[in-house]
Amino acid sequence: MACSRFEQLPSGRKALSVFFTAGYPRLNDTVRVAEALQAAEVDMLEIGFPFSDPVADGPTIQESSLAALGNGMTVAELFRQLEGLRRGGVTVPVLLMGYLNPLERYGRERFFADAFRCGVDGLILPDMPFDEYRINFKPLFEKYRLRPVFLVTSRSDDARIRDFDAEAPAFLYVLSSDAVTGGRTDVTGERDGFFRRLREMRLKSRLVVGFGVSDRESFAAVTRHTDGAIIGSAFVRAIAGLPEGETGEASDLAALRKAVSAFIGGLR
Amino acid sequence: MSMPVDERGFFGEFGGAYVPEMLYPNVKELQERYVAILGERGFQDELSLLLRDFAGRPTPLFEAKRLSEGLGCEVLLKREDLLHTGAHKINNTLGQILLAKRLGRRRIIAETGAGQHGVATATVCALMGLSCVVYMGEVDMKRQALNVGRMRLLGAEVRGVGSGSRTLKDATNEAMRDWIANPHDTHYIIGSVVGPHPFPDMVARFQSVISQEMREQCLTRGGRLPTHVVACVGGGSNAMGGFFHFIGDDGVALVGVEAAGCGLASGRSAATTALGQPGILHGSRTLFMQTEDGQVEEAHSISAGLDYPGIGPQHAHLFATGRVRYVSVTDTEALAAAKLLARREGIIPALESAHAIAALQGLSLSGADRVVVVLSGRGDKDMATYLEAFGEGISDGV
């Protein structure tokens, strides 16, 4: 495996990854949100490319997706915006996350090629079946040096988790509970038991917990037995009400930076 | 099998199971067990008895003489509208509730558009004593208020869906989210031949009783198969049921009727084969109406049951191979056909089924033809729409 930005992830502390929707709250906010998150010392970024029918997402991400589509966000527009991502000084690992249909409509190989060209490090495609990954997608991940990510739940059996682990994913996206994004995490023994089970499997992949992680308390709780956590809906809510900037197609930059830094500061 | 599905759930290039990991164990369990459970003698006996004594099968094949005269050929109506709850949907919900019981599920969820599938699901849940939640778009709750009341009277909880277009597509999203959140005790009774494998195949099998009876009834009546089978297509379950046992008969023309809404070029339609592109929606690779960027477009039809931007993967395959011919009918044509059937045959059809009747005009039928139309549901639920659409003209002639 080639050296990648994922190797730079911190070893001493738990990784904080943040998800946000491209083109939200305003069309041209994508790269500016990424830069503000990097400035706030977030370890990894997940940029959602919006879909009209996001079945694995709760109301917050659904609404941000529809708002982004309303702002004019498309896959083509996203790649146009991301051309400036690495030039603007974003050095942390960046993944794109979304549903298969917009990706396939754009063109499978074209999507991978553009992601590679823009300096994207990996893709999270929740509705990509594993058998389809092996048949159709794996060669593209390899060709364009992108890393896949696989979701695991407490009901994923060991053999399946080991199959995921063997694919050298950027990390295993560990679901904290049975729910769509934005739900609440119950701090229960059952969940800790699941995390311990994963830990005891001695997997090669990092374990990063997502879905239902929203604040300092839940971040600390879910990372006790894992390597990091992803915050999505709570962050999307935190930047929802930003004032308009000069162009109207972007939010006020000072307000955006302030909101991002205040939210991230509250987590650590 | 007249419509074989491969081990990954594909019909040609369409189908599959595109579900997030949260649903994988549920879908896999169904994939591994449905064929065996449906094949069990005890399951078949229980289902047959319920279809006969509870739902009212077999349904008649009625010779529509005055309609036949007008069209100049023999027109037979497969009277699914006479089934308990008023539509073919009960064929599927009875099958799936027996399956859910065998899987040990105690809670049932469903999506509904016109409310017919919701009512059929609420009905079988009451029959079996299982709890039931039905997701329904807020737009549909308004135009199908009667069915909302029926579901509630039957003990189901109806949850309004206010996201997206607030119709069937969004109700389906919300039901899938519920299943993700409640995977242990819940079975999702999908109402059409859509969704991840094995739902399209399983629902088609449960609905195939329609063509099984049609075949026998046609052979008993004059000893010949139909020349045409005509059925409306929203997601496509009554059509799959009506086509199923005729797919191998090259002499039987199969016609699927989609909703053109305000017209194919109007931007307000649900004619998927005419306007759709291949893609992945609600867990399967199929045809649906979408933008160049791959966003799902909102459908429109006066009929809530046809107001869905996609069709099931079998239909996408039957369209791609040319085995089924798909045509479309506008809101206005469907309304006229509903009135025609009411006046000529004394049958007020569901707006969905009225689309199938309306398509007969365009089929260039002749004297030797024997056409079977699947009359998928009755029109009681649509009376508010009929009253509004016809207004003062409701008494006028056709």
XYZ file of C-alpha atoms in Angstrom:
666
model
C 0.000 0.000 0.000
C 1.376 3.358 -1.005
C 2.037 5.954 1.649
C -1.094 8.018 2.023
C -2.452 10.906 3.997
C -4.158 8.387 6.282
C -0.729 7.440 7.658
C -0.442 10.975 9.062
C -3.405 10.494 11.395
C -2.440 11.119 15.018
C -1.265 8.092 16.943
C -1.444 9.536 20.439
C -4.976 10.898 20.492
C -8.332 9.905 19.107
C -9.030 11.044 15.547
C -11.790 13.572 15.071
C -13.446 13.368 11.674
C -16.121 15.780 10.528
C -18.774 15.227 7.873
C -20.383 18.094 6.033
C -22.534 18.432 2.949
C -20.959 19.947 -0.160
C -22.597 23.189 -1.247
C -24.115 23.838 2.168
C -25.202 26.153 3.651
C -24.272 27.959 0.414
C -22.982 26.665 -2.900
C -19.422 27.989 -2.637
C -18.903 27.133 1.038
C -17.488 23.646 0.393
C -13.769 24.419 0.309
C -14.069 27.211 2.878
C -15.688 24.847 5.381
C -12.897 22.344 4.697
C -10.247 25.013 5.297
C -11.917 26.193 8.500
C -12.081 22.604 9.785
C -8.405 22.109 8.999
C -7.602 25.356 10.818
C -9.563 24.041 13.805
C -7.275 20.972 13.781
C -9.785 18.378 12.705
C -8.004 15.175 11.685
C -10.073 14.034 8.714
C -12.853 15.392 6.493
C -15.823 13.695 4.886
C -17.534 15.719 2.206
C -21.033 14.547 1.352
C -22.119 14.793 -2.284
C -25.869 15.225 -2.050
C -28.592 12.832 -3.230
C -32.312 13.520 -3.351
C -33.224 10.265 -1.572
C -30.684 9.575 1.189
C -32.209 6.534 2.919
C -29.426 6.087 5.481
C -29.674 9.684 6.673
C -31.805 11.387 9.284
C -33.583 14.731 8.900
C -30.533 17.006 9.342
C -28.456 15.502 6.524
C -31.568 15.069 4.366
C -32.375 18.749 4.716
C -28.796 19.855 4.088
C -28.691 17.613 0.983
C -31.890 19.078 -0.423
C -30.699 22.609 0.389
C -27.376 21.936 -1.370
C -29.198 20.606 -4.441
C -31.362 23.712 -4.338
C -28.164 25.810 -4.234
C -27.101 24.170 -7.501
C -24.689 21.553 -6.165
C -23.971 18.713 -8.600
C -21.180 16.160 -8.866
C -19.602 18.177 -11.696
C -19.770 21.361 -9.623
C -18.245 19.586 -6.616
C -15.197 18.488 -8.593
C -14.862 21.984 -10.011
C -14.793 23.336 -6.441
C -12.430 20.639 -5.156
C -9.761 21.563 -7.689
C -8.831 24.298 -5.208
C -8.919 22.051 -2.138
C -5.280 21.030 -1.888
C -3.991 24.337 -3.321
C -5.813 26.110 -0.492
C -3.713 24.296 2.060
C -5.959 21.434 3.172
C -3.541 18.647 4.048
C -5.672 16.291 6.163
C -7.215 13.163 4.605
C -10.391 13.924 2.663
C -13.087 11.411 1.761
C -16.184 11.845 -0.356
C -19.346 10.237 0.929
C -22.593 9.662 -0.900
C -25.005 7.354 -2.659
C -24.225 5.412 -5.789
C -26.724 6.912 -8.196
C -25.199 10.390 -8.644
C -21.770 8.753 -8.888
C -22.905 6.304 -11.564
C -24.760 8.944 -13.509
C -21.603 11.062 -13.583
C -19.715 8.007 -14.795
C -18.047 5.502 -12.509
C -14.513 5.839 -13.844
C -14.850 9.573 -14.454
C -15.839 10.022 -10.791
C -12.831 8.084 -9.531
C -10.468 9.880 -11.908
C -11.722 13.318 -10.877
C -11.586 12.432 -7.183
C -7.977 11.343 -7.609
C -7.120 14.462 -9.574
C -8.561 16.697 -6.805
C -6.523 14.989 -4.096
C -9.340 12.987 -2.526
C -8.095 10.061 -0.454
C -11.086 7.762 -0.139
C -14.761 7.149 -0.797
C -17.586 6.132 1.531
C -20.438 4.655 -0.504
C -22.994 3.238 1.940
C -25.257 1.642 -0.675
C -22.446 -0.072 -2.570
C -22.916 -3.817 -1.994
C -19.723 -5.648 -1.065
C -20.029 -8.102 -3.955
C -20.402 -5.206 -6.359
C -17.344 -3.584 -4.769
C -15.316 -6.676 -5.513
C -16.561 -7.033 -9.078
C -16.821 -3.459 -10.325
C -15.289 -0.989 -7.898
C -12.139 -2.516 -6.451
C -10.153 -2.136 -9.683
C -11.058 1.563 -9.758
C -10.095 2.087 -6.110
C -6.730 0.530 -6.917
C -6.194 2.328 -10.210
C -6.920 5.751 -8.742
C -5.277 5.068 -5.360
C -8.437 5.789 -3.388
C -9.250 3.861 -0.235
C -12.690 2.383 0.391
C -14.484 2.545 3.723
C -16.889 -0.131 4.923
C -19.666 0.274 7.446
C -19.895 -2.296 10.234
C -22.723 -2.742 12.710
C -23.143 -4.886 15.791
C -24.946 -7.360 13.518
C -22.100 -7.666 10.990
C -20.599 -11.111 11.586
C -16.889 -11.645 12.196
C -16.234 -13.258 8.809
C -17.745 -10.305 6.991
C -15.783 -7.808 9.104
C -12.585 -9.702 8.312
C -13.443 -9.532 4.608
C -13.756 -5.755 4.902
C -10.540 -5.538 6.898
C -8.656 -7.439 4.208
C -9.448 -4.747 1.638
C -7.175 -2.205 3.370
C -9.939 0.319 3.935
C -9.113 3.856 5.088
C -10.926 2.785 8.247
C -13.911 0.751 9.332
C -16.906 2.993 9.841
C -18.332 1.591 13.056
C -22.002 2.325 13.643
C -22.743 3.234 17.207
C -26.383 2.196 17.096
C -29.209 0.935 14.895
C -30.282 4.223 13.378
C -29.864 6.602 10.508
C -27.494 9.565 10.889
C -28.265 12.190 13.480
C -29.862 9.842 15.976
C -28.909 9.564 19.626
C -26.239 7.262 20.877
C -27.232 5.279 23.924
C -24.301 4.824 26.202
C -24.932 1.204 26.946
C -22.982 -1.846 27.842
C -24.243 -3.536 24.716
C -22.545 -0.975 22.510
C -19.299 -1.122 24.468
C -19.468 -4.891 24.147
C -19.613 -4.510 20.361
C -16.621 -2.137 20.360
C -14.669 -4.546 22.565
C -15.533 -7.413 20.228
C -14.056 -5.419 17.338
C -10.994 -4.546 19.389
C -10.443 -8.185 20.308
C -10.560 -9.187 16.634
C -7.192 -7.386 16.288
C -8.058 -5.934 12.919
C -5.532 -4.088 10.777
C -7.965 -1.234 10.118
C -8.649 1.770 12.263
C -12.030 1.786 13.989
C -13.827 5.092 13.618
C -17.290 5.452 15.105
C -20.083 7.354 13.420
C -23.842 7.983 13.617
C -25.122 9.570 16.802
C -21.861 11.218 17.925
C -22.660 14.848 18.586
C -20.702 16.382 21.475
C -17.714 16.123 23.808
C -19.428 13.541 25.983
C -20.471 11.159 23.202
C -17.106 11.617 21.450
C -15.260 10.600 24.608
C -17.632 7.701 25.255
C -17.421 6.087 21.809
C -13.672 6.546 21.433
C -12.852 4.787 24.710
C -12.438 1.502 22.818
C -11.878 2.834 19.291
C -9.516 5.050 17.292
C -11.741 7.987 16.551
C -15.205 9.256 15.760
C -17.134 11.114 13.084
C -19.409 14.028 13.790
C -21.896 14.880 11.051
C -25.407 16.058 11.814
C -24.383 18.103 14.862
C -21.776 19.957 12.798
C -24.215 20.520 9.916
C -26.627 22.078 12.431
C -23.842 24.256 13.824
C -23.225 25.947 10.459
C -26.863 26.017 9.332
C -27.721 29.607 10.229
C -24.645 31.441 8.948
C -25.163 34.934 7.528
C -24.731 35.505 3.821
C -21.370 36.701 2.555
C -20.688 39.292 -0.119
C -21.654 37.172 -3.105
C -24.773 35.450 -1.787
C -23.355 32.136 -3.055
C -21.096 31.892 0.001
C -21.538 32.448 3.717
C -19.787 35.239 5.604
C -16.235 33.975 6.032
C -15.546 35.404 9.479
C -18.825 34.006 10.817
C -18.111 30.640 9.215
C -14.642 30.391 10.760
C -15.992 31.467 14.128
C -18.823 28.897 14.084
C -16.485 26.086 13.026
C -13.837 26.935 15.594
C -16.403 27.293 18.391
C -18.015 23.953 17.537
C -14.748 22.028 17.250
C -13.325 23.754 20.328
C -16.281 22.473 22.308
C -15.451 18.882 21.435
C -11.938 18.678 22.813
C -40.279 -20.091 -13.178
C -41.396 -17.701 -15.856
C -39.185 -14.863 -14.643
C -35.934 -16.274 -13.343
C -33.807 -14.206 -10.999
C -30.087 -14.899 -10.631
C -28.385 -15.565 -7.310
C -27.432 -11.901 -6.864
C -31.019 -10.854 -7.427
C -30.701 -9.633 -11.013
C -33.107 -9.836 -13.919
C -30.676 -9.214 -16.758
C -28.903 -6.007 -15.795
C -31.596 -4.863 -13.351
C -32.231 -5.724 -9.713
C -29.666 -6.525 -7.024
C -29.640 -5.445 -3.401
C -28.121 -1.979 -2.932
C -28.638 -1.587 0.777
C -26.426 -0.088 3.470
C -24.772 -2.462 5.909
C -27.446 -1.743 8.521
C -30.011 -3.585 6.402
C -27.688 -6.257 5.070
C -28.487 -8.902 7.736
C -32.253 -8.475 7.243
C -32.065 -8.594 3.484
C -29.679 -11.538 3.558
C -31.961 -13.459 5.901
C -34.858 -12.924 3.493
C -32.724 -13.884 0.496
C -31.646 -17.100 2.150
C -35.051 -18.131 3.440
C -37.843 -16.858 1.216
C -37.752 -19.583 -1.428
C -37.775 -22.359 1.146
C -40.524 -20.766 3.247
C -42.727 -20.051 0.222
C -42.246 -23.655 -0.861
C -43.307 -25.192 2.461
C -46.490 -27.198 2.243
C -47.801 -25.681 5.473
C -47.134 -22.156 4.229
C -48.879 -22.781 0.921
C -51.897 -24.380 2.596
C -52.264 -21.510 5.048
C -51.891 -18.893 2.311
C -54.346 -20.632 -0.047
C -56.963 -20.843 2.663
C -56.597 -17.166 3.556
C -56.644 -16.125 -0.096
C -59.905 -18.053 -0.516
C -61.766 -17.394 2.711
C -60.392 -14.038 3.799
C -59.459 -12.273 0.555
C -62.088 -13.841 -1.713
C -60.068 -15.721 -4.332
C -60.397 -16.802 -7.025
C -61.566 -13.518 -8.475
C -63.936 -13.690 -11.461
C -62.892 -13.188 -15.052
C -65.780 -11.063 -16.229
C -66.750 -10.667 -19.859
C -67.300 -6.945 -20.371
C -69.832 -7.231 -23.194
C -70.670 -3.592 -23.763
C -67.010 -2.586 -23.620
C -66.276 -5.438 -26.046
C -68.924 -4.161 -28.453
C -67.428 -0.705 -28.441
C -63.904 -1.978 -29.098
C -64.857 -4.732 -31.527
C -63.099 -7.535 -29.701
C -63.519 -9.690 -26.615
C -62.626 -7.830 -23.413
C -62.332 -9.757 -20.162
C -61.809 -8.059 -16.813
C -59.803 -9.780 -14.093
C -61.748 -8.577 -11.088
C -59.032 -7.922 -8.488
C -61.208 -4.985 -7.472
C -63.565 -7.464 -5.820
C -60.949 -8.661 -3.358
C -61.226 -7.837 0.333
C -59.819 -4.312 0.936
C -60.532 -3.399 -2.680
C -57.377 -4.179 -4.633
C -54.790 -6.800 -5.541
C -52.493 -5.598 -2.750
C -53.924 -8.144 -0.276
C -52.392 -11.029 -2.309
C -48.948 -9.789 -1.322
C -49.631 -8.679 2.245
C -51.163 -12.037 3.181
C -48.090 -13.792 1.824
C -45.632 -11.481 3.543
C -47.396 -11.513 6.907
C -47.164 -15.317 6.977
C -43.481 -14.994 6.082
C -42.938 -12.373 8.815
C -44.492 -14.710 11.379
C -42.175 -17.508 10.350
C -39.230 -15.117 10.737
C -40.407 -14.286 14.261
C -41.136 -10.615 13.548
C -43.739 -8.884 15.708
C -43.810 -5.424 14.202
C -44.734 -4.595 10.609
C -43.966 -1.446 8.646
C -45.133 -0.470 5.171
C -45.143 2.426 2.739
C -48.226 3.426 0.839
C -49.182 5.751 -1.980
C -52.868 5.426 -2.740
C -53.335 3.825 0.645
C -54.393 0.464 -0.796
C -51.196 -1.270 0.243
C -51.386 0.460 3.617
C -54.939 -0.753 4.120
C -54.022 -4.269 2.972
C -51.093 -4.277 5.413
C -53.135 -2.869 8.308
C -55.748 -5.536 7.560
C -53.411 -8.521 7.742
C -51.743 -7.093 10.857
C -55.144 -6.897 12.551
C -55.861 -10.439 11.396
C -52.605 -11.738 12.868
C -52.394 -9.466 15.906
C -49.149 -7.734 14.897
C -48.406 -4.049 15.368
C -48.380 -1.947 12.227
C -46.885 1.408 11.192
C -47.659 2.779 7.729
C -45.646 5.620 6.161
C -47.603 7.827 3.797
C -46.720 11.091 2.080
C -48.641 14.086 3.375
C -49.903 14.866 -0.138
C -51.295 11.350 -0.424
C -52.839 11.464 3.063
C -54.842 14.427 1.893
C -56.036 12.967 -1.402
C -56.673 9.508 0.061
C -58.167 10.575 3.392
C -60.650 7.702 3.360
C -57.864 5.126 3.323
C -56.071 6.927 6.163
C -59.244 6.492 8.211
C -59.513 2.827 7.238
C -55.945 2.132 8.346
C -56.520 3.850 11.667
C -59.767 1.995 12.256
C -57.867 -1.233 11.628
C -55.440 -0.271 14.393
C -52.454 0.852 12.328
C -50.442 3.962 13.084
C -50.218 6.173 10.005
C -47.117 8.370 9.978
C -47.219 11.313 7.608
C -44.063 11.964 5.586
C -43.314 15.630 4.986
C -39.976 15.317 3.187
C -39.267 15.580 -0.547
C -42.319 15.326 -2.779
C -44.376 14.025 0.165
C -45.646 11.078 -1.890
C -44.852 7.379 -2.338
C -41.110 7.757 -3.046
C -40.597 9.624 0.209
C -42.815 7.248 2.174
C -40.572 4.430 0.895
C -37.429 6.286 2.075
C -38.967 6.761 5.501
C -40.008 3.110 5.814
C -36.449 2.057 4.962
C -35.123 4.417 7.661
C -37.513 2.839 10.155
C -36.264 -0.634 9.196
C -32.653 0.521 9.683
C -33.570 1.751 13.176
C -35.595 -1.371 14.082
C -33.935 -4.329 12.414
C -34.548 -6.908 15.116
C -38.300 -7.098 15.587
C -39.556 -5.532 12.357
C -40.453 -6.826 8.904
C -40.909 -4.340 6.101
C -43.806 -5.357 3.842
C -42.906 -3.624 0.578
C -46.045 -3.150 -1.487
C -44.731 -3.446 -5.000
C -42.141 -5.268 -7.089
C -39.502 -2.755 -6.035
C -36.757 -2.626 -3.417
C -33.725 -4.810 -2.823
C -33.657 -8.499 -3.773
C -35.624 -10.590 -2.826
C -38.584 -8.193 -2.655
C -39.236 -7.830 -6.406
C -39.158 -11.584 -6.952
C -41.057 -12.381 -3.762
C -43.828 -9.856 -4.394
C -44.121 -11.052 -8.015
C -44.540 -14.624 -6.772
C -47.291 -13.591 -4.362
C -49.053 -11.606 -7.095
C -48.594 -14.319 -9.718
C -51.821 -15.917 -8.478
C -53.524 -13.336 -10.727
C -52.134 -14.759 -13.978
C -52.338 -18.307 -12.693
C -56.104 -17.921 -12.355
C -56.388 -15.920 -15.579
C -54.705 -18.686 -17.507
C -57.000 -21.377 -16.148
C -60.084 -19.185 -16.578
C -59.187 -18.365 -20.193
C -58.598 -22.016 -21.023
C -61.870 -23.046 -19.377
C -63.663 -20.313 -21.294
C -63.254 -21.229 -24.956
C -59.979 -23.100 -24.577
C -57.661 -20.359 -25.691
C -55.158 -18.010 -24.117
C -55.659 -14.257 -24.354
C -54.050 -12.367 -27.226
C -53.341 -9.429 -24.905
C -52.900 -8.859 -21.177
C -53.124 -5.210 -20.156
C -52.292 -3.792 -16.713
C -51.316 -0.469 -15.193
C -47.783 0.028 -13.883
C -46.777 2.238 -10.975
C -44.106 0.175 -9.263
C -45.691 -2.643 -11.227
C -47.029 -5.322 -8.870
C -50.440 -5.997 -10.409
C -48.849 -6.000 -13.852
C -46.142 -8.475 -12.781
C -48.854 -10.629 -11.243
C -50.923 -10.411 -14.422
C -47.986 -11.073 -16.787
C -46.149 -13.701 -14.737
C -47.539 -16.936 -16.189
C -47.759 -15.557 -19.739
C -44.169 -14.366 -20.113
C -43.200 -17.588 -21.857
C -46.194 -17.454 -24.249
C -44.967 -15.528 -27.266
C -48.494 -15.345 -28.653
C -49.699 -13.298 -25.699
C -48.948 -9.589 -26.082
C -48.208 -8.005 -22.709
C -48.976 -4.321 -22.296
C -47.958 -2.204 -19.307
C -49.729 1.114 -18.924
C -47.870 3.958 -17.255
C -49.248 7.272 -16.094
C -48.438 10.136 -18.461
C -49.915 12.568 -15.937
C -50.351 15.928 -17.667
C -48.551 14.567 -20.766
C -45.122 13.130 -21.543
C -43.648 16.516 -22.429
C -45.300 18.390 -19.556
C -42.689 17.693 -16.887
C -45.548 16.363 -14.769
C -45.741 12.666 -15.473
C -44.848 9.227 -14.137
C -44.085 7.473 -17.440
C -40.867 5.783 -16.421
C -40.057 3.744 -19.516
C -40.564 6.804 -21.722
C -38.642 9.252 -19.558
C -36.481 7.212 -17.193
C -32.822 6.230 -17.160
C -31.096 3.295 -15.480
C -29.895 3.929 -11.943
C -30.101 2.823 -8.327
C -33.135 3.710 -6.241
C -34.692 2.094 -3.169
C -32.218 -0.754 -3.161
C -32.276 -1.924 -6.755
C -30.843 -1.074 -10.127
C -33.787 -0.171 -12.299
C -35.291 2.548 -14.483
C -36.475 5.791 -12.967
C -36.918 9.412 -13.822
C -33.848 11.403 -12.814
C -31.925 14.549 -13.634
C -28.640 14.569 -15.553
C -26.944 14.757 -12.155
C -28.638 11.551 -10.968
C -31.170 13.178 -8.644
C -34.568 11.491 -8.534
C -37.306 13.509 -10.195
C -40.713 13.907 -8.689
C -43.438 12.015 -10.438
C -46.940 13.224 -11.106
C -50.138 11.333 -11.714
C -53.723 12.006 -10.728
C -53.585 8.449 -9.430
C -51.653 8.247 -6.164
C -50.848 4.580 -6.805
C -49.011 5.383 -10.051
C -47.289 8.469 -8.681
C -43.839 6.886 -8.402
C -40.772 7.899 -10.443
C -39.558 4.335 -11.043
C -40.641 0.826 -11.945
C -39.533 -2.486 -10.515
C -36.438 -4.220 -11.947
C -38.444 -6.980 -13.688
C -40.311 -4.337 -15.641
C -37.048 -2.582 -16.503
C -35.808 -5.917 -17.826
C -39.038 -6.716 -19.688
C -38.851 -3.259 -21.248
C -35.189 -3.668 -22.206
C -35.836 -7.059 -23.821
C -38.996 -5.859 -25.543
C -41.136 -8.661 -24.089
C -43.599 -6.164 -22.645
C -44.787 -3.116 -24.532
C -45.202 -0.049 -22.320
C -47.616 2.710 -23.250
C -48.832 5.720 -21.307
C -52.157 7.349 -20.570
C -52.816 10.899 -19.352
C -54.817 11.957 -16.302
C -57.603 13.151 -18.600
C -57.747 9.885 -20.552
C -57.831 7.878 -17.328
C -60.727 9.944 -15.986
C -62.676 9.422 -19.210
C -62.014 5.677 -19.055
C -63.225 5.509 -15.462
C -66.491 7.093 -16.506
C -66.746 4.823 -19.533
C -66.385 1.707 -17.399
C -68.881 3.020 -14.882
C -71.483 3.660 -17.594
C -70.854 0.628 -19.827
C -70.237 -2.072 -17.255
C -71.461 -0.743 -13.938
C -67.976 -0.820 -12.446
C -66.291 2.219 -10.916
C -62.589 1.419 -11.181
C -59.691 2.741 -9.161
C -57.924 5.544 -11.017
C -54.904 3.254 -11.399
C -56.980 0.570 -13.133
C -58.721 3.218 -15.255
C -55.337 3.780 -16.931
C -55.380 0.169 -18.148
C -58.907 0.593 -19.525
C -57.912 3.831 -21.258
C -55.027 2.134 -23.055
C -57.366 -0.262 -24.931
C -58.257 2.450 -27.454
C -54.717 2.668 -28.724
C -54.006 -1.036 -29.160
C -55.570 -1.457 -32.646
C -57.590 -4.458 -31.573
C -59.612 -6.565 -33.986
C -62.397 -9.129 -33.902
C -60.246 -12.163 -33.184
C -58.557 -10.553 -30.192
C -59.174 -11.608 -26.641
C -57.960 -8.975 -24.220
C -57.661 -9.476 -20.493
C -57.414 -6.285 -18.453
C -56.281 -6.557 -14.859
C -58.793 -4.430 -12.996
C -56.470 -3.982 -10.051
C -58.739 -2.029 -7.704
C -62.089 -0.440 -7.114
C -62.826 3.263 -7.221
C -64.337 3.954 -3.807
C -61.079 5.484 -2.557
C -61.021 7.842 -5.562
C -64.514 9.278 -5.226
C -63.211 12.596 -3.883
C -60.919 12.916 -6.909
C -63.722 11.941 -9.310
C -66.111 14.456 -7.748
C -63.530 17.206 -7.993
C -62.405 16.329 -11.522
C -65.864 15.899 -13.054
C -67.569 18.632 -11.054
C -70.958 19.481 -12.499
C -70.235 17.199 -15.458
C -70.374 14.012 -13.423
C -73.839 13.254 -14.789
C -72.954 14.014 -18.395
C -72.741 11.180 -20.905
C -69.507 9.627 -22.096
